[in-house]
Structure formats: structure tokens, C-alpha cells
Tab-separated table of C-alpha atoms and ligand atoms in Angstrom:
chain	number	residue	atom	x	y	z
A	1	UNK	CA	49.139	137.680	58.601
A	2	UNK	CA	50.370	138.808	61.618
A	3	UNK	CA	48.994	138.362	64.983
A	4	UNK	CA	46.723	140.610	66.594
A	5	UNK	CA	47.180	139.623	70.183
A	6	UNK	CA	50.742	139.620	69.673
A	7	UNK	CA	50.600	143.203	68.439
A	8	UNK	CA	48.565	144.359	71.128
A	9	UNK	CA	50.832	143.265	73.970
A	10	UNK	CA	54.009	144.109	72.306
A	11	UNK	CA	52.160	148.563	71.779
A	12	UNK	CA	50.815	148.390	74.987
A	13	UNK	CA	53.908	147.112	77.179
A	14	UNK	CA	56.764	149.578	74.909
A	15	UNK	CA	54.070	152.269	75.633
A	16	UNK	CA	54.041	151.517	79.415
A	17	UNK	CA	57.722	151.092	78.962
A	18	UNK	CA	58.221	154.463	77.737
A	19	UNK	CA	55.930	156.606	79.825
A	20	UNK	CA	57.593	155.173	82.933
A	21	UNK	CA	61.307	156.027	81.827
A	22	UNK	CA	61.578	152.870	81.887
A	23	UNK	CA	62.990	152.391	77.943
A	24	UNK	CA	66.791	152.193	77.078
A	25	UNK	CA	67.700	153.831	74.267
A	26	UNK	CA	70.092	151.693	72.224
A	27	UNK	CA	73.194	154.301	70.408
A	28	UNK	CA	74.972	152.428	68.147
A	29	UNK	CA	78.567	152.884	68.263
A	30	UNK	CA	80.998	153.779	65.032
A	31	UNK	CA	84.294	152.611	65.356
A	32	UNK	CA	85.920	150.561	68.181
A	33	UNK	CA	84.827	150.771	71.966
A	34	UNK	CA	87.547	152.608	73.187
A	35	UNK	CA	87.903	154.896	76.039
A	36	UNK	CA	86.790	157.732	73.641
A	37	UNK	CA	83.582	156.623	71.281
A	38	UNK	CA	81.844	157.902	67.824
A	39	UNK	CA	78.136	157.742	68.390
A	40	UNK	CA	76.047	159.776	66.164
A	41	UNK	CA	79.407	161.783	64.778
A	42	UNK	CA	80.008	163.085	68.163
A	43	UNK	CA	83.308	161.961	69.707
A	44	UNK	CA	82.465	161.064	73.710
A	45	UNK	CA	84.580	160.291	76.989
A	46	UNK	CA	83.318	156.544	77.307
A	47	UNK	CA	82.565	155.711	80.611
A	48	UNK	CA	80.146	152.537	79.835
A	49	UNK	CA	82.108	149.869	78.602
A	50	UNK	CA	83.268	146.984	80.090
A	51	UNK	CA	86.401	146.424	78.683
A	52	UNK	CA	88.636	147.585	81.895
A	53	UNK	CA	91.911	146.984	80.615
A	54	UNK	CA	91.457	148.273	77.229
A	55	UNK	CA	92.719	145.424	75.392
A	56	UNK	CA	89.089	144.976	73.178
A	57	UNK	CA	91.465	147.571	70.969
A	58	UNK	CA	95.010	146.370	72.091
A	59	UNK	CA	97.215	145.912	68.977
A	60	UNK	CA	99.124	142.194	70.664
A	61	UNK	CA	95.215	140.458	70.425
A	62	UNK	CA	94.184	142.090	66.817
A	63	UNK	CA	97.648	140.878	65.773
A	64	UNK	CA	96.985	137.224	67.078
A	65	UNK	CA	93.460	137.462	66.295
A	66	UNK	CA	94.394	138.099	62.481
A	67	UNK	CA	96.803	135.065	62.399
A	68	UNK	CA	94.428	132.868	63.683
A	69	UNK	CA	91.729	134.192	60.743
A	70	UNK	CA	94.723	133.169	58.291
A	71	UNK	CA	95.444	129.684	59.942
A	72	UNK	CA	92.117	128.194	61.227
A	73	UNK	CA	89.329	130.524	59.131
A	74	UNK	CA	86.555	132.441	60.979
A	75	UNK	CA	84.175	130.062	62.613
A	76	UNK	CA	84.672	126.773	64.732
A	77	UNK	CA	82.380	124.846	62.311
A	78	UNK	CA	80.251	122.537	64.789
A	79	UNK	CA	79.768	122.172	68.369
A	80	UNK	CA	82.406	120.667	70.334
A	81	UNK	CA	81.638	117.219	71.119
A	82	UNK	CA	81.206	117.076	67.641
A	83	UNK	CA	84.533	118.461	65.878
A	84	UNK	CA	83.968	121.845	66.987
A	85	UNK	CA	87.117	121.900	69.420
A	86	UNK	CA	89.613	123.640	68.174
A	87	UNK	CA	93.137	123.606	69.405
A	88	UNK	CA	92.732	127.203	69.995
A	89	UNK	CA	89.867	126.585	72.405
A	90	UNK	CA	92.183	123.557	74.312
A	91	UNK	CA	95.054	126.016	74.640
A	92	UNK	CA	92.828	128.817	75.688
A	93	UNK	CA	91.308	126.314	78.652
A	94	UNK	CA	94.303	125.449	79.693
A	95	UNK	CA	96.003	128.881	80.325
A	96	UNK	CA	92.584	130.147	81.821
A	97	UNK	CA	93.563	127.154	84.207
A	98	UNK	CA	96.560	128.550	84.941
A	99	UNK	CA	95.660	131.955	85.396
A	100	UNK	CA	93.062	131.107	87.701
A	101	UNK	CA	95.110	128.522	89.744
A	102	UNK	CA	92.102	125.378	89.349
A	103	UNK	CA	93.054	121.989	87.890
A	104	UNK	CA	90.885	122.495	84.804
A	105	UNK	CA	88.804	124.928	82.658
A	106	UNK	CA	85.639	124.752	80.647
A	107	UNK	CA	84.898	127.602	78.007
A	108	UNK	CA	81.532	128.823	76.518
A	109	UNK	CA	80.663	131.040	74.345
A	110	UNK	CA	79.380	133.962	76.382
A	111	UNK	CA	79.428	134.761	80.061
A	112	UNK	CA	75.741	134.567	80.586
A	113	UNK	CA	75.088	131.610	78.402
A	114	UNK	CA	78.033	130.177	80.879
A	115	UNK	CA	75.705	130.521	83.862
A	116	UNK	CA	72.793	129.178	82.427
A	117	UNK	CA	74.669	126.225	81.038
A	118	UNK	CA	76.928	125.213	84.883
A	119	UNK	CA	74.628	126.138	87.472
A	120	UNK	CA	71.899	123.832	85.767
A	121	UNK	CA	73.637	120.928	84.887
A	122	UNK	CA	74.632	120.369	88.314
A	123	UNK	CA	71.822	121.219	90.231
A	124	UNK	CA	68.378	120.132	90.073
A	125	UNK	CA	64.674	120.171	91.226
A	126	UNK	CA	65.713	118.066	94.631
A	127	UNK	CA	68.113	120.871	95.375
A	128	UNK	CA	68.402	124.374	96.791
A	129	UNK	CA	69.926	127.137	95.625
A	130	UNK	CA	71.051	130.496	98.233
A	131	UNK	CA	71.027	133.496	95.941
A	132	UNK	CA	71.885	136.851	96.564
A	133	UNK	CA	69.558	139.109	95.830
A	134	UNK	CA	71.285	141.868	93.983
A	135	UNK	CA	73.062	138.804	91.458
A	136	UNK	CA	73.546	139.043	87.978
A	137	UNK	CA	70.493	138.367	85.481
A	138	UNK	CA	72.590	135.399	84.254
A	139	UNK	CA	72.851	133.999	87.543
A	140	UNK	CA	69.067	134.274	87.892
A	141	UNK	CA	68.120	132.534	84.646
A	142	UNK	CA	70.386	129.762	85.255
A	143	UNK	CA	69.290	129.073	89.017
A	144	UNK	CA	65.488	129.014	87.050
A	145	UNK	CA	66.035	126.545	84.615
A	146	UNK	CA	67.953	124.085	87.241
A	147	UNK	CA	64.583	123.708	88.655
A	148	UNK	CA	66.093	124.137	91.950
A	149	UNK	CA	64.805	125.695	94.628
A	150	UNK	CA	65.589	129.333	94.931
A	151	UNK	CA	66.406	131.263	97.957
A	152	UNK	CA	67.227	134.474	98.389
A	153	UNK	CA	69.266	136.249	100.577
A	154	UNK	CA	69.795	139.757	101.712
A	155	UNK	CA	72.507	141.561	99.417
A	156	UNK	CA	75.987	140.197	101.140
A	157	UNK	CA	73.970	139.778	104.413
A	158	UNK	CA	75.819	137.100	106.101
A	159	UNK	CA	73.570	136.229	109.151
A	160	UNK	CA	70.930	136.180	106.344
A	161	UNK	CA	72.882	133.390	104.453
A	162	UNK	CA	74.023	131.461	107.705
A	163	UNK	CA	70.082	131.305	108.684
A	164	UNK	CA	68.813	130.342	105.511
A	165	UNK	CA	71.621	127.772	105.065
A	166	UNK	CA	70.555	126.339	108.377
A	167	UNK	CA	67.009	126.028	107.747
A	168	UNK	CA	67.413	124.964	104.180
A	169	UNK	CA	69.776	121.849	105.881
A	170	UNK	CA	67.496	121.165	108.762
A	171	UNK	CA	64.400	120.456	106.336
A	172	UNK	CA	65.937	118.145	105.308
A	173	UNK	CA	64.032	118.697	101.876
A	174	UNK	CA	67.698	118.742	99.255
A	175	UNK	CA	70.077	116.702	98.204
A	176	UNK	CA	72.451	119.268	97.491
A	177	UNK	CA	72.919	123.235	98.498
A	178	UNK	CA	74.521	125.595	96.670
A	179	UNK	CA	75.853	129.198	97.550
A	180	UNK	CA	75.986	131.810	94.415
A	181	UNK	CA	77.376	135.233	94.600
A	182	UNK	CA	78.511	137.763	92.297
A	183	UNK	CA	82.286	138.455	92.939
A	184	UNK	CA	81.983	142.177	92.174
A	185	UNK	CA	78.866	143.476	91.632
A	186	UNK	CA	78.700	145.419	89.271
A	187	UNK	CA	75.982	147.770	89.706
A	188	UNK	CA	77.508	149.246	92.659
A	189	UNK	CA	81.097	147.994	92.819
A	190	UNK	CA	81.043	146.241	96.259
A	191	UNK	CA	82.930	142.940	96.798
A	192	UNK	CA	81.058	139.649	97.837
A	193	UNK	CA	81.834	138.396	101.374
A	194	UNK	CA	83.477	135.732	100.399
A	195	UNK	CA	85.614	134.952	103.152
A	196	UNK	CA	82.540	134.864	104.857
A	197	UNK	CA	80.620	132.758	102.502
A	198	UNK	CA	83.257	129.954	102.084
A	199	UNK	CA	83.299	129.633	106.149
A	200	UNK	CA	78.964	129.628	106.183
A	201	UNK	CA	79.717	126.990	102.952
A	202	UNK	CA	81.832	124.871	105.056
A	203	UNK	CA	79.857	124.918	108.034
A	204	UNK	CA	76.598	123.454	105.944
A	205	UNK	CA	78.681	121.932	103.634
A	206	UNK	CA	77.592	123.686	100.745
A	207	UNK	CA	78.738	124.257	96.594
A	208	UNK	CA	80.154	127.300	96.084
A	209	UNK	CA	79.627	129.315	92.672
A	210	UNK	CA	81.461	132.407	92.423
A	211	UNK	CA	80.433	134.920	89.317
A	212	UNK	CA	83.664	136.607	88.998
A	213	UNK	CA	82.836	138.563	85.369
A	214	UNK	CA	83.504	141.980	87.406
A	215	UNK	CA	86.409	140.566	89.547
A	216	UNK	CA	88.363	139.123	86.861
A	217	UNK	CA	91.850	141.225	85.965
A	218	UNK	CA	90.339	143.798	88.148
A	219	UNK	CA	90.748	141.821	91.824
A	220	UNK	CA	93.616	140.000	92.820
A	221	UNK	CA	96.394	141.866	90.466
A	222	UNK	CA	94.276	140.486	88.310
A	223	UNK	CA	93.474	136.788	88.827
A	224	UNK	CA	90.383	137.981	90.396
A	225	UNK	CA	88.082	137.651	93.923
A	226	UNK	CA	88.998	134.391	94.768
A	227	UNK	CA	92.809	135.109	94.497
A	228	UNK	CA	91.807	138.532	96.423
A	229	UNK	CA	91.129	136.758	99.223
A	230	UNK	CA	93.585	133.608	99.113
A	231	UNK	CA	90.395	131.015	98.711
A	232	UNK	CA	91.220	129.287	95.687
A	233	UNK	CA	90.841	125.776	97.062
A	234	UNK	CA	87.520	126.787	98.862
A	235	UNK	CA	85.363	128.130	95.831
A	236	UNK	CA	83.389	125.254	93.606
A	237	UNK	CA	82.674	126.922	90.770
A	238	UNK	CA	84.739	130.348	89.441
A	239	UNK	CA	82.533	131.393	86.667
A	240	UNK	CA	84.253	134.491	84.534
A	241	UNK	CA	83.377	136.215	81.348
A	242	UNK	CA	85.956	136.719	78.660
A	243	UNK	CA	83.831	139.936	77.111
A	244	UNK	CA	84.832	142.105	79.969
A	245	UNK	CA	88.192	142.844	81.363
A	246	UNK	CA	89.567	140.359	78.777
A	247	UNK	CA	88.448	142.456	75.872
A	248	UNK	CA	87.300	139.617	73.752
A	249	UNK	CA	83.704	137.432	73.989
A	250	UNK	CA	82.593	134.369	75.861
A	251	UNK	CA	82.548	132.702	79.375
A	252	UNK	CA	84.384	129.676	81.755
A	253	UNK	CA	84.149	128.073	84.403
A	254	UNK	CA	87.640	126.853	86.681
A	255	UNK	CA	87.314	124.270	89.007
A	256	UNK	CA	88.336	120.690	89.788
A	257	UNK	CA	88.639	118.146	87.266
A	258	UNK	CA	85.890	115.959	87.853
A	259	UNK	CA	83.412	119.630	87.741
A	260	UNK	CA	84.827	120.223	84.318
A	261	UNK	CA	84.878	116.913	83.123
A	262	UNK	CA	80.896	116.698	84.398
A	263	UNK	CA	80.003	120.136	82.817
A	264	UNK	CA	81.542	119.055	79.149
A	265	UNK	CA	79.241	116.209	78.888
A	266	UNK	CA	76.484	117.653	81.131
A	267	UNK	CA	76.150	121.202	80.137
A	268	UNK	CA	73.806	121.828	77.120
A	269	UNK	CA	74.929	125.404	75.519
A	270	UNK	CA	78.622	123.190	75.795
A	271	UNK	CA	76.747	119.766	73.870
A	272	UNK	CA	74.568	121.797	71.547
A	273	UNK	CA	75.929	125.244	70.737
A	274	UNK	CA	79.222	125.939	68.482
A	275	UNK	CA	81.674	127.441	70.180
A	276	UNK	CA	83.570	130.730	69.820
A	277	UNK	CA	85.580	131.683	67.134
A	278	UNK	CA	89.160	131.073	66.184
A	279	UNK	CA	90.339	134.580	66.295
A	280	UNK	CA	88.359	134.947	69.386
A	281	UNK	CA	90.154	131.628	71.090
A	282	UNK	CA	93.176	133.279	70.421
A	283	UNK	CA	92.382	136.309	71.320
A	284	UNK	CA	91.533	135.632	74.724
A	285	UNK	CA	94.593	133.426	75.473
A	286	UNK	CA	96.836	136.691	73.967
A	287	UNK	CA	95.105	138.522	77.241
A	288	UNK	CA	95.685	136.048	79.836
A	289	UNK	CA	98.929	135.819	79.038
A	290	UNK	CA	99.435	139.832	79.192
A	291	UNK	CA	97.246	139.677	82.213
A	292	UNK	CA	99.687	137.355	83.767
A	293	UNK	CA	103.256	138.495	82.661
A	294	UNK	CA	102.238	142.240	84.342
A	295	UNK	CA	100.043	143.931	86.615
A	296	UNK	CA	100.696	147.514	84.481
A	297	UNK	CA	96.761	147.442	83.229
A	298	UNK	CA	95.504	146.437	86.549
A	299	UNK	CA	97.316	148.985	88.149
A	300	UNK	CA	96.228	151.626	85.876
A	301	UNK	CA	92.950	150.882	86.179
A	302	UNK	CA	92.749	151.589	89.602
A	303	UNK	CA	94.646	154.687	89.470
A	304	UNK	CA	92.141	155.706	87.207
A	305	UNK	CA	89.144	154.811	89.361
A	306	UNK	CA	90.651	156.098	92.396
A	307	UNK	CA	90.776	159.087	90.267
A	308	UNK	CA	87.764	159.684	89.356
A	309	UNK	CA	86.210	158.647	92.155
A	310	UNK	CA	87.968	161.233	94.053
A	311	UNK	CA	86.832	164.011	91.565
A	312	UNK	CA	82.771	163.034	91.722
A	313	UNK	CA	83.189	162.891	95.592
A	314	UNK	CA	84.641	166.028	95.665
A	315	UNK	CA	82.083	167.673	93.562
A	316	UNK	CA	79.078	166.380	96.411
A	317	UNK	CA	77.516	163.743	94.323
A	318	UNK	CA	76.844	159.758	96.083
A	319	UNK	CA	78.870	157.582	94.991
A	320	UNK	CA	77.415	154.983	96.794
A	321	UNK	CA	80.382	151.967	98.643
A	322	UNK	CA	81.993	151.188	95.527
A	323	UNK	CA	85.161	148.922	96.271
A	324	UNK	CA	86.530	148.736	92.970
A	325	UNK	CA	86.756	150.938	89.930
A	326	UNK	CA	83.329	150.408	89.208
A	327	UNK	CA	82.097	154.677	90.203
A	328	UNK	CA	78.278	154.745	90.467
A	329	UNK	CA	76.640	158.392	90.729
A	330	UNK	CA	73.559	157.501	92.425
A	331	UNK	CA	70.486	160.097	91.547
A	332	UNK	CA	67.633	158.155	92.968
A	333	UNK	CA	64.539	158.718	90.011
A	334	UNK	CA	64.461	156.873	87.233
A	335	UNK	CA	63.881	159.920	85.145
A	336	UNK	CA	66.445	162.262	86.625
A	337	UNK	CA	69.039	159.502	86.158
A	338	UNK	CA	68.282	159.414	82.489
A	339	UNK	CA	68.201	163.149	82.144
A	340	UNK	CA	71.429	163.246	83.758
A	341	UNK	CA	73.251	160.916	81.137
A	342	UNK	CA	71.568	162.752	78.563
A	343	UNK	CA	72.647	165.884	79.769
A	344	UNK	CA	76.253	164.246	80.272
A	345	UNK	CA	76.223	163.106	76.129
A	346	UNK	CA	75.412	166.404	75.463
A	347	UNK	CA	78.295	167.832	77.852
A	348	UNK	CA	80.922	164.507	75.957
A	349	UNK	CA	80.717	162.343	78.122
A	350	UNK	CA	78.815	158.689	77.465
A	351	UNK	CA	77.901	157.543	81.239
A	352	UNK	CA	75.168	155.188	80.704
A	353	UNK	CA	72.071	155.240	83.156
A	354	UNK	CA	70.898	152.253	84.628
A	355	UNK	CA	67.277	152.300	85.937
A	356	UNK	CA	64.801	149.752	87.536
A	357	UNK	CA	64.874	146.313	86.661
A	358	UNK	CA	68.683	146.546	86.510
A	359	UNK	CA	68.741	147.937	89.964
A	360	UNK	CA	65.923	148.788	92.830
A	361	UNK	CA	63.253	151.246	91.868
A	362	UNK	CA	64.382	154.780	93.213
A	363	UNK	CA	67.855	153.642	93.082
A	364	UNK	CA	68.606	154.839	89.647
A	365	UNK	CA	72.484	155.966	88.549
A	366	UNK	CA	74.440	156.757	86.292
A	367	UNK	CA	77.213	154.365	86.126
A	368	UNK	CA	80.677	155.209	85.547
A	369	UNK	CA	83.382	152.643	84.269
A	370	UNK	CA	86.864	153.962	84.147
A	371	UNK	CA	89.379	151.702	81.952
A	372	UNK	CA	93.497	151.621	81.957
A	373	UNK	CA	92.902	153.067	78.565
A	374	UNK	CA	91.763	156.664	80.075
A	375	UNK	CA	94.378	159.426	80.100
A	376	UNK	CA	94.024	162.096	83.288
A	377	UNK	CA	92.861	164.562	80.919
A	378	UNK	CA	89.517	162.861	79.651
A	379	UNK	CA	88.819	162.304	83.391
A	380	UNK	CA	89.136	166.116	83.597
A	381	UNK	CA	86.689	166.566	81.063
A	382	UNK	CA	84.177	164.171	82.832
A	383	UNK	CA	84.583	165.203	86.220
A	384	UNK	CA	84.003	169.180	84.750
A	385	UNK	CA	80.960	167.761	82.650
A	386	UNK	CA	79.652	165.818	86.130
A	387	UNK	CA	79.987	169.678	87.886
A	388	UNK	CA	78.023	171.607	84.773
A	389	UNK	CA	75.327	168.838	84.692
A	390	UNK	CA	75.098	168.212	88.496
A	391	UNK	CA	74.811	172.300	88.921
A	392	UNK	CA	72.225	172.833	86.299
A	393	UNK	CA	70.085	170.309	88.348
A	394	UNK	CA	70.064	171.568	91.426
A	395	UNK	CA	72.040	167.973	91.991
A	396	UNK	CA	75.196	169.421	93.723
B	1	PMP	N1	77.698	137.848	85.028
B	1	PMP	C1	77.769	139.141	85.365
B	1	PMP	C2	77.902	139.501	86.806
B	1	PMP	C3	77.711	140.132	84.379
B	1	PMP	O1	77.760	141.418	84.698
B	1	PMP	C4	77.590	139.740	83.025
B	1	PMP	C5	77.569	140.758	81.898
B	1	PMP	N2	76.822	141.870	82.095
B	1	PMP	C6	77.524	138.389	82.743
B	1	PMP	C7	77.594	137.464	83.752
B	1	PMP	C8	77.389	137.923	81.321
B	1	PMP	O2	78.598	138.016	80.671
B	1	PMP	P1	78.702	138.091	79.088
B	1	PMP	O3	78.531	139.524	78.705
B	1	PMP	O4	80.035	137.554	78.788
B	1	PMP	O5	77.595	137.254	78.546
């Protein structure tokens, strides 16, 4: 028998849920996510994904990804203190390392299980933690289960961060302070302060934990924020995804040697959750490598946002300060911002809207994600479907 109380909370909450536009509809997609997607038989401009460079399709990591199926099977078979490290997952740490210029690299098997797992196996309920306010869900979660103490600060407000910094230090309440940012964040595209942060950091001797799962091959011809700005020695922790930009699944963190060495016998999802899979190890390592023998992806990824950036502006519609590819279309109601994407699917284009809790109430968007893997022509198409849509709104 099932419960009743559970069956009353879960009808009334996806009832509020719903009357409040507050529901995503989930589309699942046929086929690969590629810069043109099947979703209900209807072939669609995809402007929602992630995967910046396009290499989540790119023939060079299926090929090595098939291999490594053929050699090593399909799953890591335990977790990795046990005898679930692969060779695949050393080699991949080690040219993540490299990539990210950092003396070592630990890997885990998603982005967000990534922040859970670092932030909270180095800081605890004695310690503080400056957050920004706009970071990543992930970043959130992890800062909760440290047990820490949480502090927010305004989004990339710097006098903010230097006053809460000094009045966390002058209680005199924590043993240690750490400073967490999203690199890129990716809700509106704008670039953490970091230059800023690492010189607050310094003053008040605080960690530094940079979420770079936006910034990574997209910042930095590709090496990401910190490399943007030249701080590589200055940043703690750089946190990165390997599901974005990298095209594959799972997460890392590149620091120093003793941080790595700390996090594999510290971190739990690390000590009691199997790592990814061979063809994924391999996978990833395949991009890094492409990532670092040319910028041609990066390159044409910004192109392309610059692009269609351009085009929306043109047309009237807010983009918002996006400093990277990353094109918000900002609408303001939740509702309106999900009429508009529907509107847009029916026009062929897939521009996913993202509405309150993902971002402030009365700040809902649809978001735009341009990839290297867009030709000029299927911008066309979305920056004509933006004008129809926008029009028939009143929006433009
Ligand atoms: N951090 C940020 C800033 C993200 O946007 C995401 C993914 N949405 C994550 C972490 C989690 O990454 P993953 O999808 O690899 O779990």
C-alpha cells in the first residue's frame, strides 16, 4: 500500500507547480544532441545544449570511445580505492593536469556530484563559506552538506565580498574561509571577477574554488577562466565538468598536489561511488587533447555567438551582459518566457526557457546556446524564428 500523505504532497505541490508555470516539460530527444535535434519527429535548430564545441557527436571521441569498449569493457567495475581505477581514468587525470596547468587532477563522475564531493571534504562546520548568490545548484548543495557556514554575497559584487570577508575574519568565529564563484555563469553569460576575487582572497587569506563548467574550452582559447585571466597559481580549487564543452560526462577538480591527494582519500562520491566509464575516460582525454592541439572549435564558437548575438540585438530583444557565447533573451514572466520557447519549437527552433528557481522570479528567458557545430544558415533560421515569435507578441 502506498502512502497517503506521500500522495497528497506529491498532487498538491505538481498542481501548484503547474498553475504557476512553474513545471518543465521534459522532450525527449531521438538521435544525438547535435546542433540540429529530433524531438517528437520534428527536426529543430538546437539552441539548449551544452555541448559548445560539438564534440558529444565528433567522430575522433566515438572512434576512441569504441576502442576502449573493445579493450577495457563498458563499466569500471568498483569504486576506485577499491580496483575501480582504470588506467584510462589515470591518463585522463593527468592530461586534464596538463590542460589546466595545476600539478595534479582528481576526476568524478559528474560535475555536480564533483562539487558536492570537494567543497565538503575540505570544509567544515568551524568554517565559512562566501557564496555568490547567483552560483550553480551544485555549488549550493555542496557548501550545505560541508556544514559550513554560508554567506552570501551580492552577484560579482566585490565591495560586497571584501566586507563580508572582513567581518567573517574579524569574528574570529572560523578556522578556515573559503571564496566560491562560478567562472561563467551560465544563466546569463557574465564572467566572475576573478581578478578581483583572488586579490580580496589574498588580502583575508582565503581558499579559492572556482566552478569553471561554463568557462572550460570556452575562456582562455580554451583552458578556461583562470587561464583568461593569467591566475593559475592564485585559484585553490578549479572545479570543471567534462559533460559540457568536453562533450562527454563527469567532473574534476585541478589543483596542488597535496588538494588532490586530500580529496582522493577525503572525498566520499570519490571513496564510495564507481567511477565513469571506460569509453567515457577515453573519451574525455580524446577532447583535451583536440582542445589543446587547436583553438579552431573555440574560435568557432565565438564567431557563432557573436553572431547570433548580433542578430537578436538587432531585432530589439534584451539580451541581458552576456560575455561569452552564452545569448540569453530575457522576457521577464515566467509564462511569457515559456510561451515564447513554445512558440520558437513551433517556428524550429529548440531554445529552452528557464524560469524561477533557476533564475530570479520575473527574470525569466529563454536561453540561447550557440555551439562550433552551427552553420550561418541555422542561425538564419533562428534569428528569423526570434523576429516571427517576438512580433506576434507584441515583444519587439
Ligand atoms: N556547475 C555548473 C556551473 C553547472 O552549470 C553545472 C551543470 N548544469 C554543473 C556544475 C554540473 O555539471 P554536470 O552536468 O557535469 O553534473
Amino acid at each position: 500500500m502506498s502512502s497517503k500523505v506521500l500522495d497528497v504532497f506529491l498532487n498538491e505541490n505538481l498542481a501548484e507547480l503547474k498553475a504557476n508555470g512553474l513545471y518543465n516539460e521534459i522532450e525527449p530527444v531521438q538521435g544525438p544532441n547535435g546542433p540540429i535535434i529530433d524531438i517528437n519527429g520534428k527536426k529543430l535548430i538546437n539552441l539548449s545544449s551544452n555541448n559548445y564545441l560539438g564534440l558529444a557527436t565528433d567522430e575522433r571521441l566515438k572512434k576512441v570511445a569504441k576502442e576502449a569498449v573493445d579493450t577495457h569493457g563498458v563499466g569500471a567495475g568498483a569504486v576506485r580505492t577499491i580496483n575501480g581505477t582504470l588506467n584510462l581514468h589515470i591518463e585522463l587525470e593527468k592530461k586534464l593536469a596538463e590542460f589546466k596547468g595545476t600539478e595534479a587532477v582528481i576526476s568524478y563522475q559528474s560535475g555536480f556530484n564533483c562539487n558536492m564531493a570537494a567543497i565538503s571534504a575540505v570544509m567544515d562546520k568551524n568554517d565559512a563559506i562566501l557564496s555568490d548568490e547567483l552560483n550553480h545548484a551544485s555549488i549550493i548543495d555542496g557548501c550545505r552538506l560541508s556544514k559550513a557556514k554560508i554567506i552570501r554575497f551580492g552577484h560579482s559584487d566585490m565591495d560586497d565580498l571584501r566586507k563580508k570577508a572582513k567581518e567573517a575574519v574579524d569574528s574570529g568565529l572560523y578556522n578556515k574561509i573559503m571564496v566560491i564563484t562560478d567562472g561563467v555563469f551560465s544563466m546569463d553569460g557574465d564572467i566572475a571577477k576573478l581578478p578581483e576575487i583572488v586579490e580580496i582572497a589574498e588580502e583575508f587569506d582565503l581558499i579559492t574554488y572556482v566552478d569553471d563548467a561554463h568557462g572550460s574550452g570556452v575562456l582562455g582559447k580554451g583552458a578556461g577562466t583562470v587561464k583568461h585571466f593569467g591566475l593559475q597559481d592564485k585559484v585553490d580549487f578549479q572545479m570543471g565538468t567534462l559533460s559540457k564543452a568536453i562533450g562527454v560526462i563527469g567532473g574534476y577538480v585541478a589543483g596542488k598536489a597535496n588538494l588532490i591527494e586530500w580529496l582522493k582519500v577525503r572525498s566520499r562520491p570519490f571513496l564510495f561511488s564507481t567511477a565513469v566509464s571506460p569509453a567515457d575516460a577515453v573519451a574525455s582525454r580524446r577532447a583535451v587533447e583536440i582542445l589543446m592541439e587547436s583553438t579552431e572549435l573555440h574560435d568557432k564558437l565565438w564567431e557563432n555567438g557573436n553572431y547570433l548575438k548580433a542578430g537578436l540585438k538587432q531585432l530589439g530583444f534584451n539580451i541581458g551582459n552576456s560575455e561569452t557565447p552564452i545569448t540569453p533573451c530575457i522576457i521577464g514572466e515566467e509564462k511569457a518566457a515559456q510561451e515564447f520557447s513554445r512558440r520558437l519549437l513551433e517556428a524550429g527552433v529548440y531554445a529552452k526557457s528557464i524560469v524561477f528557481p533557476t533564475v530570479p522570479k520575473g527574470t525569466g528567458r529563454v536561453r540561447n546556446m550557440p555551439t562550433a557545430a552551427h552553420t550561418k544558415e541555422m542561425l538564419d533560421q533562428a534569428i528569423q524564428a526570434y523576429e516571427k515569435v517576438g512580433k506576434e507578441m507584441g515583444l519587439i
